[in-house]
Short mmCIF file of C-alpha atoms and ligand atoms in Angstrom, two decimals:
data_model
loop_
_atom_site.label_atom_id
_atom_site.label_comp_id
_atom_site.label_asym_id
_atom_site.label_seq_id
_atom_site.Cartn_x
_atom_site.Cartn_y
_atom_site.Cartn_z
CA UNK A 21 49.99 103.51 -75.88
CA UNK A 22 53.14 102.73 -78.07
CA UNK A 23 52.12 101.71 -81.72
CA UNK A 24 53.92 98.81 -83.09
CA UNK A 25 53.75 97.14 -86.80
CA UNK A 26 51.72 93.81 -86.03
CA UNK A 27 52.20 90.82 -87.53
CA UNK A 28 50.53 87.70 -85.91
CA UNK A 29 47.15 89.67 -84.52
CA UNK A 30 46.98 91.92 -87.62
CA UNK A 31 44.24 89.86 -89.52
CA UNK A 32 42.04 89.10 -86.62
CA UNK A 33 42.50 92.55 -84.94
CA UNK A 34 40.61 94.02 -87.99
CA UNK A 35 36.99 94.66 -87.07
CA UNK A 36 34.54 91.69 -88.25
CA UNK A 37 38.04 89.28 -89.32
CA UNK A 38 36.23 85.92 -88.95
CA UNK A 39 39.25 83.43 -90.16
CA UNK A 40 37.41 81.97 -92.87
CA UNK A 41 39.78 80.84 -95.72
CA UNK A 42 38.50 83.30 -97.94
CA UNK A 43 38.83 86.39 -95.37
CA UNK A 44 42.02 84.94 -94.65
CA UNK A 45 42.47 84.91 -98.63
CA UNK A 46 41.69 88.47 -99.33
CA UNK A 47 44.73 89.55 -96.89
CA UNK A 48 47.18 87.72 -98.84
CA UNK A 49 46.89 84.51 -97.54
CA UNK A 50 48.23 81.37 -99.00
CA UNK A 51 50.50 83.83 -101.47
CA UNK A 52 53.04 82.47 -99.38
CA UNK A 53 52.57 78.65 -100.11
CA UNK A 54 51.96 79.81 -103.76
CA UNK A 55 55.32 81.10 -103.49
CA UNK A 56 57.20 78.23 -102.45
CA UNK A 57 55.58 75.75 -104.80
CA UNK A 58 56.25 77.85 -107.59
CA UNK A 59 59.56 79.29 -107.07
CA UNK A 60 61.65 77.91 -103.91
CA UNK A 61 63.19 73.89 -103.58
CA UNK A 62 62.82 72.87 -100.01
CA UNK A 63 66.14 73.69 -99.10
CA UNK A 64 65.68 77.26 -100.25
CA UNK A 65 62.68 77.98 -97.88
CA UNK A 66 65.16 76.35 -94.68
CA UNK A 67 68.05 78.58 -95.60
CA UNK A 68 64.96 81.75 -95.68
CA UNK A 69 64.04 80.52 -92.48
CA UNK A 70 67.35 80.53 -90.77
CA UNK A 71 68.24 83.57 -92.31
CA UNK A 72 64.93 84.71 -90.32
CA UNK A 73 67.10 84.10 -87.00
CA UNK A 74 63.14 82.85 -86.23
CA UNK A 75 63.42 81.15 -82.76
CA UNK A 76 60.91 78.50 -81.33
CA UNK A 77 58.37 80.44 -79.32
CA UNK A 78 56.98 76.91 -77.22
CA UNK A 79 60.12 78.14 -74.38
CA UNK A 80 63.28 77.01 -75.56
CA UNK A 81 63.68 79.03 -77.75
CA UNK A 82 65.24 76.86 -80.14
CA UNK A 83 66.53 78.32 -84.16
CA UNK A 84 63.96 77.07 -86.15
CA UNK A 85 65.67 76.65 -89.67
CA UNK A 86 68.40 75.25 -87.80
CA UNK A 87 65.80 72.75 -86.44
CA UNK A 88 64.76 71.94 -89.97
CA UNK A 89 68.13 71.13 -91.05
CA UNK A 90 68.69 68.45 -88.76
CA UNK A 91 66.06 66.48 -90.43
CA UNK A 92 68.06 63.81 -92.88
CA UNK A 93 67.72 64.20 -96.30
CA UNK A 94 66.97 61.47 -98.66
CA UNK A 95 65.06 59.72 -95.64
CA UNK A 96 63.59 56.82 -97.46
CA UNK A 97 60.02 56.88 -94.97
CA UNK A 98 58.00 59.14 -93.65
CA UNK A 99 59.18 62.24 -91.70
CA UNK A 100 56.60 64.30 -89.62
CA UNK A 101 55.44 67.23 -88.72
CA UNK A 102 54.03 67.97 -85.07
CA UNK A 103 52.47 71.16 -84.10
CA UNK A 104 52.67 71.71 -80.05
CA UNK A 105 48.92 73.36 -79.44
CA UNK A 106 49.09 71.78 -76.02
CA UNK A 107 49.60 75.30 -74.41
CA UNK A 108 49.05 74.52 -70.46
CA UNK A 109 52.02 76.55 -69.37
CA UNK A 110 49.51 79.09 -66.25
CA UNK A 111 49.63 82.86 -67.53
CA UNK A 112 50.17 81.44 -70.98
CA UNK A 113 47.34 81.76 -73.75
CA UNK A 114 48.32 83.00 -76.99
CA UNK A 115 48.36 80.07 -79.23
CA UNK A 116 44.79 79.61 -78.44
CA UNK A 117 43.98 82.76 -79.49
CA UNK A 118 46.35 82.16 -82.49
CA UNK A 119 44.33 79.03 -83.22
CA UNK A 120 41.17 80.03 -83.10
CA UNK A 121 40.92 83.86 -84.60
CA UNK A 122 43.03 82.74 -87.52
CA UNK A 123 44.02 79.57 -87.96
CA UNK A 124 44.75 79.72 -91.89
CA UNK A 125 47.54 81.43 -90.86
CA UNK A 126 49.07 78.74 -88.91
CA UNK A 127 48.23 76.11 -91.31
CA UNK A 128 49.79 78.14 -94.04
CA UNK A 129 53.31 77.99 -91.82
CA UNK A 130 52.79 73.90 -91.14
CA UNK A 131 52.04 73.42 -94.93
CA UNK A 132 54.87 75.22 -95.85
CA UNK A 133 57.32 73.38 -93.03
CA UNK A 134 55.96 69.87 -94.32
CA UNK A 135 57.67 70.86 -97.89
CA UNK A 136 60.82 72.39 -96.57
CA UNK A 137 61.37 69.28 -94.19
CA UNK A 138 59.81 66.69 -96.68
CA UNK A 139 56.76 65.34 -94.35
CA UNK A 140 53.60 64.19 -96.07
CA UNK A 141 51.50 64.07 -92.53
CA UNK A 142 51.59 66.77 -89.99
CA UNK A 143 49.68 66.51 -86.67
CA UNK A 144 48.29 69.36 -84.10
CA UNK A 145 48.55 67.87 -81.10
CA UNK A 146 45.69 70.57 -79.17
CA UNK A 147 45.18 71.03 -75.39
CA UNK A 148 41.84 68.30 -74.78
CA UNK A 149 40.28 71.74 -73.06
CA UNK A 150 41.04 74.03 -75.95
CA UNK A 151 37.70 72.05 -77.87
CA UNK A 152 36.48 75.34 -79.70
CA UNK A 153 40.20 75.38 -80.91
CA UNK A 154 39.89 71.89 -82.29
CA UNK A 155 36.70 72.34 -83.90
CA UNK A 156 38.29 75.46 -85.69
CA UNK A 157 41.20 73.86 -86.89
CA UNK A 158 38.80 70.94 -88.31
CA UNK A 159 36.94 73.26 -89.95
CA UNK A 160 39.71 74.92 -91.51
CA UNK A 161 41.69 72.37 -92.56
CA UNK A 162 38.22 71.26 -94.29
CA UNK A 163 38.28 74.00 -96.51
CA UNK A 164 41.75 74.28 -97.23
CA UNK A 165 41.42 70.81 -98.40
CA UNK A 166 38.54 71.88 -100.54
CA UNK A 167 40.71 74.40 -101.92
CA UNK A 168 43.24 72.39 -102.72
CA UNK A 169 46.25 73.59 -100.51
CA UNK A 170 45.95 70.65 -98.62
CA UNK A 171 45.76 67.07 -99.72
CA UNK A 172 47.13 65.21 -102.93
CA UNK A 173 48.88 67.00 -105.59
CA UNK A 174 48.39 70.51 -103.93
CA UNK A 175 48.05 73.03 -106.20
CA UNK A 176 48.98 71.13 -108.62
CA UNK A 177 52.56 70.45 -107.57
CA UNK A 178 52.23 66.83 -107.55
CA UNK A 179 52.79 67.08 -103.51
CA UNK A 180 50.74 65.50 -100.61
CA UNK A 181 50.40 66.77 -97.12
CA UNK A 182 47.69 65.98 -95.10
CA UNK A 183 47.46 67.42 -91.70
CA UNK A 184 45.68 65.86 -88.93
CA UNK A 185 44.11 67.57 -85.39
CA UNK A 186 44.53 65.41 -82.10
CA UNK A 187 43.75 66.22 -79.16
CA UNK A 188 45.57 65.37 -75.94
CA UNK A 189 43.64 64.46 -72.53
CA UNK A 190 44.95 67.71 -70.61
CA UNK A 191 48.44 67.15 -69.29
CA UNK A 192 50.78 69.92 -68.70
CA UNK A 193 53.36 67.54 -69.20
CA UNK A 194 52.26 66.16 -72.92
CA UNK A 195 53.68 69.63 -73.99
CA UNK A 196 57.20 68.76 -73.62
CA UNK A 197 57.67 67.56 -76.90
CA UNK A 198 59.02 64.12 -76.33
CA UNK A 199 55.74 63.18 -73.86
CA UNK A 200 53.88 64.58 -76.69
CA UNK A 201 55.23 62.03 -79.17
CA UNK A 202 54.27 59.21 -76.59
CA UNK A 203 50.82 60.22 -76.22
CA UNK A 204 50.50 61.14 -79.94
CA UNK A 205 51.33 57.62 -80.17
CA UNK A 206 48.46 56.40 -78.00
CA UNK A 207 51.12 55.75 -75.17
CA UNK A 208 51.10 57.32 -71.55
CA UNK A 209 52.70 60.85 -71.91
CA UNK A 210 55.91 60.91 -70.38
CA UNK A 211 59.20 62.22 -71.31
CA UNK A 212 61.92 60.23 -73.32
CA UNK A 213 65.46 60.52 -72.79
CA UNK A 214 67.03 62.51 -75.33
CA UNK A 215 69.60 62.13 -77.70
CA UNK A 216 68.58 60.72 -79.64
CA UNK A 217 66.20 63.93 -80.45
CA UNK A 218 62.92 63.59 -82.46
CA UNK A 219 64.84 64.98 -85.67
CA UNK A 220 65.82 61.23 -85.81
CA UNK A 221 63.80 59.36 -83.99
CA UNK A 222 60.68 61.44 -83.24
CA UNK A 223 57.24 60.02 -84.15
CA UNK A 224 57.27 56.06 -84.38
CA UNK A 225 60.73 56.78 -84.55
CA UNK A 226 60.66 58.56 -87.61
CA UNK A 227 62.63 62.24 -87.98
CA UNK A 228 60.20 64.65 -86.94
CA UNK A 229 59.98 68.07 -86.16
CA UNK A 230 57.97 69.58 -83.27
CA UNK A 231 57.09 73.48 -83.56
CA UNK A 232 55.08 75.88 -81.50
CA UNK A 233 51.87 77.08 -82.87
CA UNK A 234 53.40 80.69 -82.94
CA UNK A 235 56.13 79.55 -84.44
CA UNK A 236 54.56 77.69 -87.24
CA UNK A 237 52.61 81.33 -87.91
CA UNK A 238 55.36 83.36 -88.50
CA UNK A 239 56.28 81.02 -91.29
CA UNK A 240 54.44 82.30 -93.94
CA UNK A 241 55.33 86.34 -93.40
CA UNK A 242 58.73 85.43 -93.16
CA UNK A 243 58.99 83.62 -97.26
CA UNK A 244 56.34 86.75 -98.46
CA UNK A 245 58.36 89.37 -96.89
CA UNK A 246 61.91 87.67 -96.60
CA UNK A 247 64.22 86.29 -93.33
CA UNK A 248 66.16 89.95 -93.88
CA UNK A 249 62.86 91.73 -93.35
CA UNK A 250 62.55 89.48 -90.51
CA UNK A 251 65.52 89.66 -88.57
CA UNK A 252 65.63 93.60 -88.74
CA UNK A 253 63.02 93.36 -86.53
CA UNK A 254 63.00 93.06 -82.65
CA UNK A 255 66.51 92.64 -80.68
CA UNK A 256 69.12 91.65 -83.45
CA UNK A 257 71.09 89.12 -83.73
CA UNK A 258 69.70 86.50 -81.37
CA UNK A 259 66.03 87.38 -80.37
CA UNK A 260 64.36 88.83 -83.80
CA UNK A 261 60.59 89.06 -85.01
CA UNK A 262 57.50 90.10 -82.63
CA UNK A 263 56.44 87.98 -79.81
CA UNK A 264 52.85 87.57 -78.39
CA UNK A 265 53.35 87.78 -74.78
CA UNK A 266 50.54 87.54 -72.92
CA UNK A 267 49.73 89.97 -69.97
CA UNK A 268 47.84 89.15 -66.56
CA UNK A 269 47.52 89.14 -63.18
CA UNK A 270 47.32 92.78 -60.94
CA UNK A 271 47.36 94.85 -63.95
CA UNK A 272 44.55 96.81 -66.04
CA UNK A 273 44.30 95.57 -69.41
CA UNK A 274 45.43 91.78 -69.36
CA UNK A 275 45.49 90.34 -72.71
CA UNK A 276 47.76 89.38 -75.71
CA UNK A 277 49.83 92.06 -76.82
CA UNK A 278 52.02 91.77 -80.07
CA UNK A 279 55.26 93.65 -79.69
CA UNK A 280 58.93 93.86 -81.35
CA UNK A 281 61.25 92.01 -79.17
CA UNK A 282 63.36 93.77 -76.97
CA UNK A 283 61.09 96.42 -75.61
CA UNK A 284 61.36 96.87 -71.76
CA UNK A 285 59.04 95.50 -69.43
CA UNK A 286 58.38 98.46 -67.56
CA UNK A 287 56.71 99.93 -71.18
CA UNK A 288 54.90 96.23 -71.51
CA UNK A 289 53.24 96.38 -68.07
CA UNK A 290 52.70 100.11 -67.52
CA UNK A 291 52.11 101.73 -71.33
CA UNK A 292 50.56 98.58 -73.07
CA UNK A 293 49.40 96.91 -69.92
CA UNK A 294 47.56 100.11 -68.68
CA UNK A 295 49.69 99.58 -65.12
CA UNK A 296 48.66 98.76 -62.28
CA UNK A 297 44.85 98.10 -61.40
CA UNK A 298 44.76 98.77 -58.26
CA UNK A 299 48.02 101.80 -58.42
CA UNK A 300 50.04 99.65 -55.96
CA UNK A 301 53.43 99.12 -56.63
CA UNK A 302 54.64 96.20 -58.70
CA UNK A 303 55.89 93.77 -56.40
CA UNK A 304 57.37 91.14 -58.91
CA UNK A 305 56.63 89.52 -61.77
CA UNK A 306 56.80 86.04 -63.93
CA UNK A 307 58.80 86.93 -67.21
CA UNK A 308 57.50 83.56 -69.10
CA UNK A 309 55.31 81.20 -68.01
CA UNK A 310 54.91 79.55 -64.56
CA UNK A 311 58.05 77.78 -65.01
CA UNK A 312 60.47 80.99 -65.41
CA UNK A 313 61.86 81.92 -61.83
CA UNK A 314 60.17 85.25 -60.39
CA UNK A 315 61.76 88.95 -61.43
CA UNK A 316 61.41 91.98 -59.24
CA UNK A 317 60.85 95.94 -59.46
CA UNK A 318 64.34 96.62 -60.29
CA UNK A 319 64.33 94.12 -63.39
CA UNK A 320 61.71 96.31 -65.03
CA UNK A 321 63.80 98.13 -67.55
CA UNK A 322 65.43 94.53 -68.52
CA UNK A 323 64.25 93.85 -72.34
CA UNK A 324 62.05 91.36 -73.06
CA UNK A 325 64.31 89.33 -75.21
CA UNK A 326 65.93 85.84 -74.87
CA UNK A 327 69.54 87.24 -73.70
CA UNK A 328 68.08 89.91 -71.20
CA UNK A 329 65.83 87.75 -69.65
CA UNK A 330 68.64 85.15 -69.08
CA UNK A 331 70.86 87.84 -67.62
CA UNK A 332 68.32 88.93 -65.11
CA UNK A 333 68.51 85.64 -64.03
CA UNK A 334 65.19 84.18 -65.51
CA UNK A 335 64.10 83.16 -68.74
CA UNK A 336 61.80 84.50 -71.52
CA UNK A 337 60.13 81.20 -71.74
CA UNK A 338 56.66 80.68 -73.20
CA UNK A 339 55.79 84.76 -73.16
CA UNK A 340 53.32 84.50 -70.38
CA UNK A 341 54.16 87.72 -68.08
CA UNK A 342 52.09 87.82 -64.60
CA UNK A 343 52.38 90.93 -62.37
CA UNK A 344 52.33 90.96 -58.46
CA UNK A 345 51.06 93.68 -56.70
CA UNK A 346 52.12 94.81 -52.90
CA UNK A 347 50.48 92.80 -50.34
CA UNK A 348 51.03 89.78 -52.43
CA UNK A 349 52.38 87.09 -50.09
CA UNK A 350 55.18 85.17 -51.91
CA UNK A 351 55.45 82.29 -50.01
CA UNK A 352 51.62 81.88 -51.40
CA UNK A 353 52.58 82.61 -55.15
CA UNK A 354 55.37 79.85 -54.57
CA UNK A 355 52.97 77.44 -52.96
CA UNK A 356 50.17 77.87 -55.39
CA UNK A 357 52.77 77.34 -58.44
CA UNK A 358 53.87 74.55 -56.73
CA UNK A 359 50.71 72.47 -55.97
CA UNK A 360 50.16 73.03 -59.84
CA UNK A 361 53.65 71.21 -60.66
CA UNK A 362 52.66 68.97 -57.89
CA UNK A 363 49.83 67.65 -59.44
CA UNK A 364 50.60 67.58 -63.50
CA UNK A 365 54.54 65.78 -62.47
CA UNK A 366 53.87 62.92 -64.09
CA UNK A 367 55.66 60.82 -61.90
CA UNK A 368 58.52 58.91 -64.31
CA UNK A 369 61.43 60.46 -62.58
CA UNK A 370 62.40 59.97 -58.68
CA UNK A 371 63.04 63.54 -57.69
CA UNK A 372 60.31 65.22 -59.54
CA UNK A 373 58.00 62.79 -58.11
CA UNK A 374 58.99 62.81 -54.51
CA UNK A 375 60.58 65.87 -54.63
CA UNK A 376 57.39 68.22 -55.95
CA UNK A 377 55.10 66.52 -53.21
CA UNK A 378 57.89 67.24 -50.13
CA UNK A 379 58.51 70.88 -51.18
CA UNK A 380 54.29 71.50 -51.57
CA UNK A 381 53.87 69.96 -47.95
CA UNK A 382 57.00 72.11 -46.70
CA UNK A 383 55.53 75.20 -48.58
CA UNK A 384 51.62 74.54 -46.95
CA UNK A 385 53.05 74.17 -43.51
CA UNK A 386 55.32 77.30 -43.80
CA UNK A 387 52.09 78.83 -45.42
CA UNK A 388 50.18 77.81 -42.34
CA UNK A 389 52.47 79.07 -39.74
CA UNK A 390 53.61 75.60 -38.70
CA UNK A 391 57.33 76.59 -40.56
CA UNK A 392 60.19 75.03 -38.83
CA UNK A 393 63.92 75.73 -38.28
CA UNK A 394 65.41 73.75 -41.40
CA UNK A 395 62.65 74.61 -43.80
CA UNK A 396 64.16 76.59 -45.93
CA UNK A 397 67.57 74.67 -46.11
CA UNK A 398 65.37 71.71 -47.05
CA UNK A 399 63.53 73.67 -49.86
CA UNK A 400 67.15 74.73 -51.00
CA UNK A 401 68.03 71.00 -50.83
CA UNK A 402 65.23 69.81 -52.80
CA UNK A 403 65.30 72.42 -55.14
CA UNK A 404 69.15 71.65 -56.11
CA UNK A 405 68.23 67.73 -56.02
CA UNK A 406 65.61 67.98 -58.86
CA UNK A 407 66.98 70.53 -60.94
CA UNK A 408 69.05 68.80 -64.11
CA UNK A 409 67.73 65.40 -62.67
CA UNK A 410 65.06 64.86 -64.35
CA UNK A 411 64.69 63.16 -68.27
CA UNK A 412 62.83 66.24 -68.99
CA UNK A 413 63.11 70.36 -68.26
CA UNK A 414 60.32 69.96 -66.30
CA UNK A 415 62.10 69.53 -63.13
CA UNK A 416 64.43 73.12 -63.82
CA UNK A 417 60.85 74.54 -64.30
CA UNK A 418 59.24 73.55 -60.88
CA UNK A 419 62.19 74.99 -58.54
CA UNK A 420 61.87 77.52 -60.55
CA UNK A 421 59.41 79.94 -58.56
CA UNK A 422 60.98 78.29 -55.24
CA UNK A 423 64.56 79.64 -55.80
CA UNK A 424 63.35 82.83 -57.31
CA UNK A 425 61.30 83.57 -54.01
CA UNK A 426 63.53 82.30 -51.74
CA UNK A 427 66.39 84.51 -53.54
CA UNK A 428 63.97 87.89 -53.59
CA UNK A 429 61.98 87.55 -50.73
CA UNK A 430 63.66 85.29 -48.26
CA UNK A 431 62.66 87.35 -45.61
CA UNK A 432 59.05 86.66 -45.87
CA UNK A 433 59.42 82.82 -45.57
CA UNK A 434 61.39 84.03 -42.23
CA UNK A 435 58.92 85.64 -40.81
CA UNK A 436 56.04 83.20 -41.17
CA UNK A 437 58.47 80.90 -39.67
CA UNK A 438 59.30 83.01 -36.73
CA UNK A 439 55.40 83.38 -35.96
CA UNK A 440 54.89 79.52 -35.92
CA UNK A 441 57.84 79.12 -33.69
CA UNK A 442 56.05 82.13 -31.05
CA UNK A 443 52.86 80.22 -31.49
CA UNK A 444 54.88 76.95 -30.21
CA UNK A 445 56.64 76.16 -27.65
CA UNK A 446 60.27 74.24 -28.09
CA UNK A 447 60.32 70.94 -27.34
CA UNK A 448 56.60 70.63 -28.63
CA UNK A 449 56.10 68.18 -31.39
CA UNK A 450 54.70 69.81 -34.62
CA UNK A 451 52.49 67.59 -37.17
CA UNK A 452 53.76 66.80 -39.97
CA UNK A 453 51.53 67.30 -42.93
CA UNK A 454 51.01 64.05 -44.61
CA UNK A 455 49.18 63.52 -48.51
C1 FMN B 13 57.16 70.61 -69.11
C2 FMN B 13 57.19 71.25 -70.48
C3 FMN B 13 56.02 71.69 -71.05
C4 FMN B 13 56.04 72.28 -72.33
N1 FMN B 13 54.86 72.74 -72.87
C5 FMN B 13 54.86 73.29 -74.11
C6 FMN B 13 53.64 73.73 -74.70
O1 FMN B 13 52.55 73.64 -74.12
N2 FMN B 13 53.71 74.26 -75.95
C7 FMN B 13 54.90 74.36 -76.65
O2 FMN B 13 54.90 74.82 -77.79
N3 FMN B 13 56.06 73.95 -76.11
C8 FMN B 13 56.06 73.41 -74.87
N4 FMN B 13 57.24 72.96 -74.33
C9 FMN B 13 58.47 73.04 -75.17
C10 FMN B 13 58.55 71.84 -76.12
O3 FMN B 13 59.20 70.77 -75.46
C11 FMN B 13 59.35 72.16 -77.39
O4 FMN B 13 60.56 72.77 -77.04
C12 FMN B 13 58.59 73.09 -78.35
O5 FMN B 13 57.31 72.61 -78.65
C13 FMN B 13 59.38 73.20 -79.66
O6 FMN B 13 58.76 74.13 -80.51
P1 FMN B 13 59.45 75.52 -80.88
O7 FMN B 13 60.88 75.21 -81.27
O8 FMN B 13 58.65 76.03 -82.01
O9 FMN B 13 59.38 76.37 -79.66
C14 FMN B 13 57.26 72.40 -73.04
C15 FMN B 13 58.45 71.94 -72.45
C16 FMN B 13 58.43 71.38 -71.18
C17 FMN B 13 59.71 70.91 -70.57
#
């Protein structure tokens, strides 16, 4: 197996590496915020950061220091920070494991964002499942506080930050980070319409930033070892750093691996992902996340950075990568992914609504073999009626695995419909599957 420098899983990959502040101590930690409080003005550690070429690693993939510097200066009331733990995105799980093997590290980055942005309160908004997660974080932030890196007058700087855990009530959509500053709020968690963006008016309408768990933990490496150091690494100029992808599905060793950016994901799934389990060819695979439209055999030497991905005609996303072996039915990976966008939509915008129930129904009866003539110009229809008319991204995300199958493997939706239409006669009425 390829051996790469890691960054993000180095502490906690070392045998016995508990997360305890002062484990997390002895490996350097809170140098970082030492660092900054001793040597750096906020606007030093946001010009570091964008010199990093560090990108948000929640999906959009966003420029972090760029991010930072939207936040006004001089604001005369409070500015926050919000740390998106919600991580419900299927065949994603690394900021749980980020969370709860080390979670100094992360607080480290958010205490270090709060000075560069000027917020006294920060919040971790966690998945409501992830409770060992929370607990951790509770615990941590306990002793950092006893510690004194978090609080009043940390370290002695004469600065404040106090940083909050809350955790949501398991919605896929409170991690869209506009829903999340509704439900933070104690409001129903549903998208707002953006501009303006939560640099301005974020929490209770104050300028806030929103980062990715990940995200916040490359913080700290990135002021102790520099933004150069940092953007030498990975795919240069756009998609730098490591990324924790996170393997599963048909393959042997599923997991969180840490690797440079830019690798291919034939080496990902076959050197560092043992292969296949079962030795059956790859049918396809999910590049990032549920929401990032389906890639097949031939996209396996594409690199596993934000350009490439894009190129091949899917997106990098949240680093979640699910393989497909043969004999996988795609019309079933389709409907599956669908009854899960289905069910979290959460129901503010017409065609997401109405449009994720039609296409599940259209999906089960094709599924089924009760597939009609039209189907599949109806899916295309639907899909091309809720992408880009929604508030949020959520609705690009659900047509997602729809297009991507019916692009690939169009043939297979053909052929289940071809068998229902043997099975029954013309002229015969077919039920309709109602919910
Ligand atoms: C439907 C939906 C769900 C999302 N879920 C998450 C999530 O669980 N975690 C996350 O960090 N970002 C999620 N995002 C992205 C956030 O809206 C936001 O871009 C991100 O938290 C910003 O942090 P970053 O710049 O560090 O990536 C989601 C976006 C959408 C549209």
């Amino acid at each position: 197996m390829p051996q790469y420098e890691k960054i993000l899983l180095k502490n906690m990959e070392q045998p016995g590496y508990a997360g305890s502040l002062a484990e997390y101590e002895q490996t350097g930690g809170y140098q970082a915020l030492r660092k900054v409080l001793k040597d750096m003005q906020p606007d030093q550690v946001i010009e570091e950061v964008k010199t990093s070429s560090l990108r948000g690693r929640g999906g959009a993939g966003f420029p972090t220091g760029v991010k930072w510097g939207f936040i006004p200066k001089d604001h005369p009331g409070p500015i926050y920070l919000c740390c998106n733990a919600d991580e419900s995105e299927p065949g994603t799980f690394k900021d749980r494991q980020l969370m709860e093997r080390d979670p100094h590290q992360m607080l480290e980055g958010m205490i270090i964002t709060c000075f560069a942005i000027g917020a006294e309160t920060a919040y971790i908004y966690i998945r409501g499942e992830f409770r060992l997660g929370a607990r951790i974080l509770e615990k941590a932030i306990h002793e950092a506080n006893a510690a004194g890196y978090l609080g009043e007058n940390i370290l002695g700087s004469g600065r404040t930050i106090k940083i909050y855990v809350h955790a949501g009530a398991g919605a896929y959509i409170c991690g869209e980070e506009t829903a999340l500053l509704e439900s933070l709020e104690g409001k129903r968690g549903m998208p707002r319409f953006k501009p303006p963006f939560p640099a301005t008016h974020g929490l209770y309408q104050k300028p806030t930033v929103v980062n990715n768990v990940e995200t916040m933990a490359n913080i700290p490496h990135i002021i102790n070892r520099g933004g150069a150091w940092f953007a030498g690494i990975g795919s240069p100029p756009k998609s730098c750093g490591t990324r924790v992808f996170c393997l599963s599905g048909h393959v042997k060793r599923p997991g969180n691996y840490e690797v440079p950016m830019g690798i291919p994901f034939r080496e990902f799934i076959y050197e560092i992902g043992g292969g296949m389990r079962s030795d059956k060819p790859i049918k396809a695979f999910i590049p990032g996340g549920a929401s990032a439209p389906f890639l097949t055999p031939e996209h396996l030497d594409v690199k596993m950075d934000f350009e490439s991905v894009a190129l091949a005609g899917s997106m990098l996303g949240s680093g979640g990568v699910t393989v497909m072996e043969e004999g996988t039915s795609m019309v079933w990976a389709a409907l599956r992914l669908m009854e899960f966008f289905y069910h979290e939509s959460c129901g503010k915008c017409t065609p997401c609504r109405e449009g994720s129930s039609w296409m599940t129904q259209i999906l089960q009866r094709i599924w089924d073999k009760r597939g009609r003539d039209g189907d599949l110009d109806m899916l295309d229809e639907l899909c091309k009626n809720i992408a880009g008319r929604t508030v949020c991204a959520f609705g690009e995300a659900e047509v997602g695995p729809v297009q991507s199958t019916l692009k690939h493997f169009r043939h297979e939706y053909e052929a289940l419909i071809r068998e229902a239409e043997a099975a029954m006669p013309r002229g015969k009425e077919i039920p309709v599957l109602t919910n």
